[in-house]
Coordinates of C-alpha atoms in Angstrom, one line a residue:
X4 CA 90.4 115.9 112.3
X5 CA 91.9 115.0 115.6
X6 CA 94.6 112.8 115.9
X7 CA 93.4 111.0 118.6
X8 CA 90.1 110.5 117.3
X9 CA 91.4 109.3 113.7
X10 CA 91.2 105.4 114.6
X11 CA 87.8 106.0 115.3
X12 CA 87.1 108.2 111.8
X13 CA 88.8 105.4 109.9
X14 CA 86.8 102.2 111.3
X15 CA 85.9 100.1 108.9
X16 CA 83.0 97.6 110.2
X17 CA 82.4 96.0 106.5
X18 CA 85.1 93.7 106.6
X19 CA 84.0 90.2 107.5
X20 CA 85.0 88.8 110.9
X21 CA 84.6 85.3 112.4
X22 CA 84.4 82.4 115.4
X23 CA 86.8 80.1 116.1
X24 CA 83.8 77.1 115.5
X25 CA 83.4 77.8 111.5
X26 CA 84.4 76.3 108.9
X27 CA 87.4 76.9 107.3
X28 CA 85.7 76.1 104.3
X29 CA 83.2 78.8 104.4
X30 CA 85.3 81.2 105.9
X31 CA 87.5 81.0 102.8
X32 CA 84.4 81.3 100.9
X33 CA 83.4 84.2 102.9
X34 CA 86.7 86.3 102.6
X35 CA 87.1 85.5 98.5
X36 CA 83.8 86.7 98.2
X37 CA 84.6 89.8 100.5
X38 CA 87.8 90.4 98.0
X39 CA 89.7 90.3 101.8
X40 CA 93.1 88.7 102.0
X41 CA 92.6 88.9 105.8
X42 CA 89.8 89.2 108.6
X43 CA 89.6 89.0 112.5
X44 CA 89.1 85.9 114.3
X45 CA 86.8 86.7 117.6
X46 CA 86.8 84.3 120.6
X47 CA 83.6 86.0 122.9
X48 CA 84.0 88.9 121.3
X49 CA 87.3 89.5 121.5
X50 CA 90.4 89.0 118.8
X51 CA 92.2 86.5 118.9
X52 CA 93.5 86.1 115.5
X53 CA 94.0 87.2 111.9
X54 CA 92.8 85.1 109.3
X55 CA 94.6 85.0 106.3
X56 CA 93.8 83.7 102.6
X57 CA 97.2 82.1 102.6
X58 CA 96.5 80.3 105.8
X59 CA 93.2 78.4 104.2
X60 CA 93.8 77.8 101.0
X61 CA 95.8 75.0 101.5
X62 CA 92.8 73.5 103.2
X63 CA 90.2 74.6 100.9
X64 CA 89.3 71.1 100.9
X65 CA 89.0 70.4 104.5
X66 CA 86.1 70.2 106.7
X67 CA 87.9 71.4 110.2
X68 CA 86.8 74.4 111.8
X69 CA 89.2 77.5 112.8
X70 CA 89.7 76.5 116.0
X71 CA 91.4 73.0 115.0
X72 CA 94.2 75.2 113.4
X73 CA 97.1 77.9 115.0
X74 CA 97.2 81.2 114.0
X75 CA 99.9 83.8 115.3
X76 CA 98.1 85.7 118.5
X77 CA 96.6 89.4 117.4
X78 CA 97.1 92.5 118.9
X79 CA 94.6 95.0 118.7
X80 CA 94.5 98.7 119.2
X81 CA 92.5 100.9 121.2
X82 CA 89.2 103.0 119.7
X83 CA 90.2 106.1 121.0
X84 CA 94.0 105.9 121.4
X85 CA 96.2 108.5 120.2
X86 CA 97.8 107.6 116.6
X87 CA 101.4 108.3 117.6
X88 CA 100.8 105.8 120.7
X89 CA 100.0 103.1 118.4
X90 CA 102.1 103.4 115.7
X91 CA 105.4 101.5 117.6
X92 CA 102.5 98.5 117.9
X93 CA 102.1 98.1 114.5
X94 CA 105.4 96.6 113.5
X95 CA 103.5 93.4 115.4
X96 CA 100.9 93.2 112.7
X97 CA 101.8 91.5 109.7
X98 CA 98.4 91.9 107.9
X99 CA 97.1 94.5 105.7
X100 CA 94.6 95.5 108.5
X101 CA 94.7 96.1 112.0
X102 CA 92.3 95.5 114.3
X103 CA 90.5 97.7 116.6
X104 CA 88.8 96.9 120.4
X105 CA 86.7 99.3 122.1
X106 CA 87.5 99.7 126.1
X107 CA 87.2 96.2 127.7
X108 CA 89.2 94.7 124.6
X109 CA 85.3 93.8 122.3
X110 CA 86.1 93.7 118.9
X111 CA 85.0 96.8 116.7
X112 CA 86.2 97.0 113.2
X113 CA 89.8 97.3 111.5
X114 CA 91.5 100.1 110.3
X115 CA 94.0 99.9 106.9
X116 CA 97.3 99.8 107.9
X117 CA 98.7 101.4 104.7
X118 CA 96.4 104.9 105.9
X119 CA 98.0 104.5 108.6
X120 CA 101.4 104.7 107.9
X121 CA 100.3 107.4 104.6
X122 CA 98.9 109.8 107.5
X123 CA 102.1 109.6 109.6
X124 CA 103.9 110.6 106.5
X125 CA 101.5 113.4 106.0
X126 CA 101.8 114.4 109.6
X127 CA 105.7 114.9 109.4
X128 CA 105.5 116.1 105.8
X129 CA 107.8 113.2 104.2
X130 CA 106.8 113.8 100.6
X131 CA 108.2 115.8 97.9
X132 CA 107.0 119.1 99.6
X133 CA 109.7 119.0 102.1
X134 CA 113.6 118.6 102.6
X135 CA 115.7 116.8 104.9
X136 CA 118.5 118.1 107.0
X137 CA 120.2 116.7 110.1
X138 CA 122.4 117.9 112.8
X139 CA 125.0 116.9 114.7
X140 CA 124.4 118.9 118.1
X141 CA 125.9 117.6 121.6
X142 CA 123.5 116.0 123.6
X143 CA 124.4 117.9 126.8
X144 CA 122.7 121.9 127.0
X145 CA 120.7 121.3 124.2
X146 CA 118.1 124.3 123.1
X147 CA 116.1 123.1 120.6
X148 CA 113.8 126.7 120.5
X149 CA 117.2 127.8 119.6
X150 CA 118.6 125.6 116.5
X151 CA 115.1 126.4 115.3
X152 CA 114.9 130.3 115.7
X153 CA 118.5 129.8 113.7
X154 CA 116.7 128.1 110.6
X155 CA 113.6 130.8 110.6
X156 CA 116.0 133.5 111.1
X157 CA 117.6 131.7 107.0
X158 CA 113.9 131.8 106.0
X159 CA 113.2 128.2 106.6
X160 CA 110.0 127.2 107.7
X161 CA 110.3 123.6 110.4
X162 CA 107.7 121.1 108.9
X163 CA 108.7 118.5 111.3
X164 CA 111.5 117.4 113.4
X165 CA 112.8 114.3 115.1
X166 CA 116.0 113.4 117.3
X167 CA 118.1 110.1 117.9
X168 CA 121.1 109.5 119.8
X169 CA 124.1 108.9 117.3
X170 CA 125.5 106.3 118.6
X171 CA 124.5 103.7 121.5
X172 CA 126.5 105.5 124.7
X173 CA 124.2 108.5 124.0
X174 CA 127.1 110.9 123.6
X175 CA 125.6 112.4 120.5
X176 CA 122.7 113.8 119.4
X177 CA 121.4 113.8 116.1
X178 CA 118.4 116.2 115.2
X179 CA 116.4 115.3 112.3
X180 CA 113.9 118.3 110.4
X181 CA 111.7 118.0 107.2
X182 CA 112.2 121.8 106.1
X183 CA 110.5 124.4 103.1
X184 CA 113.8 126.5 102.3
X185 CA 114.1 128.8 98.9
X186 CA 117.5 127.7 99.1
X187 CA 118.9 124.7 101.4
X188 CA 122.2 126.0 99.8
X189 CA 122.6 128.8 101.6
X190 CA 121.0 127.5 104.7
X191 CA 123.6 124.9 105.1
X192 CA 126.3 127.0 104.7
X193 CA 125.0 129.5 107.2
X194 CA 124.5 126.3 109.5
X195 CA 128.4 125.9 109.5
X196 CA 129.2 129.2 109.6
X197 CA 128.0 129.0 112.9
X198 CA 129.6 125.8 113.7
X199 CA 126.9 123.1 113.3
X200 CA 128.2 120.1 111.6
X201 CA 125.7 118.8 109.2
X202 CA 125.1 114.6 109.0
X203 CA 123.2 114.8 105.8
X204 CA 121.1 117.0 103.4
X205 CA 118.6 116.3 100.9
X206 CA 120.1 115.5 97.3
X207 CA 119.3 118.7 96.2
X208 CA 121.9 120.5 98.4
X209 CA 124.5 118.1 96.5
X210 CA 123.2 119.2 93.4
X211 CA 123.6 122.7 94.3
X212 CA 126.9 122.1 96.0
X213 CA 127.8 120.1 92.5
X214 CA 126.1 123.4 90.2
X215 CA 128.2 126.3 92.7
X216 CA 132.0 123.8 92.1
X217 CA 131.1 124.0 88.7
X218 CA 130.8 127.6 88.2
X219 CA 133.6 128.4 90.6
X220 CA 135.7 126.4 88.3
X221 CA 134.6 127.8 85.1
X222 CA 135.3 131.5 86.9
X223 CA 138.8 130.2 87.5
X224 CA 139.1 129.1 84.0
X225 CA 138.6 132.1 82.4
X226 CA 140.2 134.1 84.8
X227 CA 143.3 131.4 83.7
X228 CA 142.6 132.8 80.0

């Protein structure tokens, strides 16, 4: 599957949208029935809303109509935009859906924003199936082809990376990889062999580090005997 055709391949059309001219006490009705805690509210076709349970049910009893009440404005996505250009958009949507306009901004159907965020976990492998190790590097002449031809060459295969700039003036940069190593042990001390200072490891290369101290020690103790 393509990334940038996966809104598209996870559209769902079922859930129950609605106009701001019904009533709130249907459109309660509606969404309980539906087993929806939230659902798009369309003004000519368009979002304009999301409904919530929590928003109606204190007026379960009431006879306005949707329009009579406020909501928090909507952002939708784009059909056919690429996942990673809509992920920094989703910290906007508070719901448990997001929802989705076709070019011209017409309504179309919602997406689940927890598959969202599980296939951008997939995407940079942040499961169990990976490790985590960052680098201090300077920000100036960096060659990324080469810090990475330096962890193949220690038999670790690059899952995923990332960078950030540690800290705000930009001096710094720090780079960020999800890794598949036999042993991040040796990897790491390789890496500052070299002369790259490691930020952080997964807690597995403390555990080694912790198993290693403890053997040196017991060596030294019975050398001592």
């Amino acid at each position: 599957m393509l990334l940038n055709e996966w809104v598209k391949d996870h559209l769902d059309i079922t859930v129950p949208f609605f106009a701001d001219n019904d009533l709130v006490v249907e459109v309660l009705s509606l969404m309980q029935e539906g087993g929806v805690d939230c659902a798009p509210l369309l003004h000519d076709g368009k979002i304009t809303a999301m409904v919530t349970i929590l928003d109606l049910l204190p007026l379960r009893q009431s006879k306005k109509r949707l329009k009579e009440l406020t909501f928090e404005n909507a952002e939708s996505i784009g059909l056919h935009e690429h996942l990673f250009d809509i992920f920094s958009r989703t910290s906007s949507i508070h719901t448990t859906l997001i929802p989705v306009s076709e070019e011209g901004g017409r309504y179309v159907g919602v997406i689940e924003k927890e598959a969202l965020f599980k296939q951008i976990s997939d995407i940079f492998h942040l499961g169990d199936e990976g490790v985590t190790l960052e680098l201090d590097v300077p920000s100036v002449d960096l060659k990324l082809s080469e810090v990475i031809a330096i962890l193949e060459k220690n038999d670790a295969t690059v899952l995923s990376f990332g960078s950030y700039f540690a800290a705000p003036d930009g001096e710094g940069t720090v780079l960020t990889f999800r890794l598949q190593t036999y042993d991040l042990f040796r990897l790491a001390t390789n890496l500052g062999k070299i002369g790259y200072q490691i930020r952080y490891t997964s807690p597995f290369f403390r555990e080694k580090e912790d198993e290693m101290r403890e053997k040196a020690l017991e060596f030294i103790r019975f050398m001592d005997m």
